[in-house]
């Protein structure tokens, strides 16, 4: 199996290019959005470490952006919770496809 990573800044056209390949695509950005919307366990963990920002499930972009803007440390805390979940989803995707 050949694996190709399409990386770039926000709005650089990653999704557009990935669709041109015509093969199954793992969209990490979409997976992160799904985790914020559907994963109550992650939300509880975020609420525990950043209660000021995460009060109502599901987490919304305003809460997330505010937490990140207020402190780079908050971004690191959020990343420690979200990234392992994304890696699990990627692993499952690769096994399935």
PDB file of C-alpha atoms in Angstrom:
ATOM      1  CA  UNK A   1       0.000   0.000   0.000  1.00  0.00           C
ATOM      2  CA  UNK A   2       1.240   3.452  -0.872  1.00  0.00           C
ATOM      3  CA  UNK A   3       0.499   6.202   1.653  1.00  0.00           C
ATOM      4  CA  UNK A   4       0.590   9.853   0.683  1.00  0.00           C
ATOM      5  CA  UNK A   5       0.359  12.751   3.121  1.00  0.00           C
ATOM      6  CA  UNK A   6      -1.025  16.061   1.923  1.00  0.00           C
ATOM      7  CA  UNK A   7      -0.004  18.801   4.348  1.00  0.00           C
ATOM      8  CA  UNK A   8      -0.181  22.569   4.343  1.00  0.00           C
ATOM      9  CA  UNK A   9      -1.534  25.686   5.962  1.00  0.00           C
ATOM     10  CA  UNK A  10      -5.197  26.470   6.482  1.00  0.00           C
ATOM     11  CA  UNK A  11      -6.884  27.175   3.178  1.00  0.00           C
ATOM     12  CA  UNK A  12      -3.988  25.865   1.082  1.00  0.00           C
ATOM     13  CA  UNK A  13      -6.133  23.354  -0.834  1.00  0.00           C
ATOM     14  CA  UNK A  14      -5.274  20.093   0.936  1.00  0.00           C
ATOM     15  CA  UNK A  15      -8.814  18.722   0.724  1.00  0.00           C
ATOM     16  CA  UNK A  16      -9.150  19.720  -2.916  1.00  0.00           C
ATOM     17  CA  UNK A  17      -5.914  17.971  -3.895  1.00  0.00           C
ATOM     18  CA  UNK A  18      -6.729  14.894  -1.816  1.00  0.00           C
ATOM     19  CA  UNK A  19     -10.048  14.489  -3.664  1.00  0.00           C
ATOM     20  CA  UNK A  20      -8.244  14.535  -7.006  1.00  0.00           C
ATOM     21  CA  UNK A  21      -6.441  11.292  -6.137  1.00  0.00           C
ATOM     22  CA  UNK A  22      -9.722   9.381  -6.203  1.00  0.00           C
ATOM     23  CA  UNK A  23      -8.759   7.102  -3.319  1.00  0.00           C
ATOM     24  CA  UNK A  24      -9.929   6.890   0.291  1.00  0.00           C
ATOM     25  CA  UNK A  25      -8.695   9.909   2.225  1.00  0.00           C
ATOM     26  CA  UNK A  26      -8.244  10.312   5.951  1.00  0.00           C
ATOM     27  CA  UNK A  27      -9.096  13.899   6.798  1.00  0.00           C
ATOM     28  CA  UNK A  28      -7.565  14.689  10.186  1.00  0.00           C
ATOM     29  CA  UNK A  29      -9.302  18.079  10.341  1.00  0.00           C
ATOM     30  CA  UNK A  30     -12.679  16.398   9.945  1.00  0.00           C
ATOM     31  CA  UNK A  31     -11.809  13.797  12.558  1.00  0.00           C
ATOM     32  CA  UNK A  32     -10.897  16.512  15.060  1.00  0.00           C
ATOM     33  CA  UNK A  33     -14.241  18.212  14.409  1.00  0.00           C
ATOM     34  CA  UNK A  34     -16.024  14.890  14.968  1.00  0.00           C
ATOM     35  CA  UNK A  35     -14.171  14.338  18.241  1.00  0.00           C
ATOM     36  CA  UNK A  36     -15.256  17.758  19.516  1.00  0.00           C
ATOM     37  CA  UNK A  37     -18.871  17.069  18.464  1.00  0.00           C
ATOM     38  CA  UNK A  38     -19.297  13.426  19.475  1.00  0.00           C
ATOM     39  CA  UNK A  39     -16.674  12.245  21.968  1.00  0.00           C
ATOM     40  CA  UNK A  40     -18.032  12.885  25.455  1.00  0.00           C
ATOM     41  CA  UNK A  41     -14.997  11.300  27.106  1.00  0.00           C
ATOM     42  CA  UNK A  42     -12.648  13.809  25.446  1.00  0.00           C
ATOM     43  CA  UNK A  43     -15.007  16.628  26.368  1.00  0.00           C
ATOM     44  CA  UNK A  44     -15.004  15.548  30.023  1.00  0.00           C
ATOM     45  CA  UNK A  45     -11.208  15.490  30.032  1.00  0.00           C
ATOM     46  CA  UNK A  46     -11.058  18.943  28.424  1.00  0.00           C
ATOM     47  CA  UNK A  47     -13.600  20.269  30.904  1.00  0.00           C
ATOM     48  CA  UNK A  48     -11.570  18.880  33.782  1.00  0.00           C
ATOM     49  CA  UNK A  49      -8.328  20.618  32.762  1.00  0.00           C
ATOM     50  CA  UNK A  50      -9.899  23.782  31.271  1.00  0.00           C
ATOM     51  CA  UNK A  51     -13.275  24.278  33.003  1.00  0.00           C
ATOM     52  CA  UNK A  52     -13.321  27.987  32.185  1.00  0.00           C
ATOM     53  CA  UNK A  53     -13.572  27.237  28.456  1.00  0.00           C
ATOM     54  CA  UNK A  54     -15.414  23.924  28.186  1.00  0.00           C
ATOM     55  CA  UNK A  55     -18.750  24.092  29.930  1.00  0.00           C
ATOM     56  CA  UNK A  56     -21.370  22.709  27.525  1.00  0.00           C
ATOM     57  CA  UNK A  57     -21.182  19.594  25.346  1.00  0.00           C
ATOM     58  CA  UNK A  58     -20.456  19.522  22.480  1.00  0.00           C
ATOM     59  CA  UNK A  59     -17.470  21.839  22.461  1.00  0.00           C
ATOM     60  CA  UNK A  60     -17.836  24.593  19.908  1.00  0.00           C
ATOM     61  CA  UNK A  61     -15.252  26.511  17.924  1.00  0.00           C
ATOM     62  CA  UNK A  62     -15.695  29.654  20.011  1.00  0.00           C
ATOM     63  CA  UNK A  63     -14.761  27.784  23.204  1.00  0.00           C
ATOM     64  CA  UNK A  64     -11.764  26.145  21.572  1.00  0.00           C
ATOM     65  CA  UNK A  65     -10.493  29.340  19.930  1.00  0.00           C
ATOM     66  CA  UNK A  66     -10.861  31.317  23.161  1.00  0.00           C
ATOM     67  CA  UNK A  67      -8.896  28.708  25.112  1.00  0.00           C
ATOM     68  CA  UNK A  68      -6.097  28.697  22.534  1.00  0.00           C
ATOM     69  CA  UNK A  69      -5.953  32.489  22.218  1.00  0.00           C
ATOM     70  CA  UNK A  70      -5.695  32.921  25.975  1.00  0.00           C
ATOM     71  CA  UNK A  71      -2.636  30.704  26.390  1.00  0.00           C
ATOM     72  CA  UNK A  72      -0.279  28.581  24.349  1.00  0.00           C
ATOM     73  CA  UNK A  73      -0.238  26.194  27.320  1.00  0.00           C
ATOM     74  CA  UNK A  74      -3.946  25.585  26.729  1.00  0.00           C
ATOM     75  CA  UNK A  75      -3.199  24.529  23.156  1.00  0.00           C
ATOM     76  CA  UNK A  76      -0.686  21.990  24.449  1.00  0.00           C
ATOM     77  CA  UNK A  77      -3.230  20.644  26.952  1.00  0.00           C
ATOM     78  CA  UNK A  78      -5.888  20.310  24.264  1.00  0.00           C
ATOM     79  CA  UNK A  79      -3.422  18.662  21.890  1.00  0.00           C
ATOM     80  CA  UNK A  80      -2.464  16.041  24.491  1.00  0.00           C
ATOM     81  CA  UNK A  81      -6.097  14.950  24.639  1.00  0.00           C
ATOM     82  CA  UNK A  82      -7.161  15.268  21.004  1.00  0.00           C
ATOM     83  CA  UNK A  83      -4.125  13.972  19.092  1.00  0.00           C
ATOM     84  CA  UNK A  84      -4.139  10.441  20.571  1.00  0.00           C
ATOM     85  CA  UNK A  85      -7.785  10.122  19.538  1.00  0.00           C
ATOM     86  CA  UNK A  86      -6.953  11.227  15.995  1.00  0.00           C
ATOM     87  CA  UNK A  87      -4.114   8.687  15.874  1.00  0.00           C
ATOM     88  CA  UNK A  88      -6.560   5.930  16.899  1.00  0.00           C
ATOM     89  CA  UNK A  89      -8.917   6.979  14.103  1.00  0.00           C
ATOM     90  CA  UNK A  90      -6.035   7.024  11.607  1.00  0.00           C
ATOM     91  CA  UNK A  91      -4.893   3.563  12.669  1.00  0.00           C
ATOM     92  CA  UNK A  92      -8.418   2.205  12.262  1.00  0.00           C
ATOM     93  CA  UNK A  93      -8.736   3.891   8.837  1.00  0.00           C
ATOM     94  CA  UNK A  94      -5.471   2.360   7.620  1.00  0.00           C
ATOM     95  CA  UNK A  95      -6.470  -1.126   8.779  1.00  0.00           C
ATOM     96  CA  UNK A  96      -9.916  -0.793   7.207  1.00  0.00           C
ATOM     97  CA  UNK A  97      -8.714   0.541   3.853  1.00  0.00           C
TER      98      UNK A  97
END
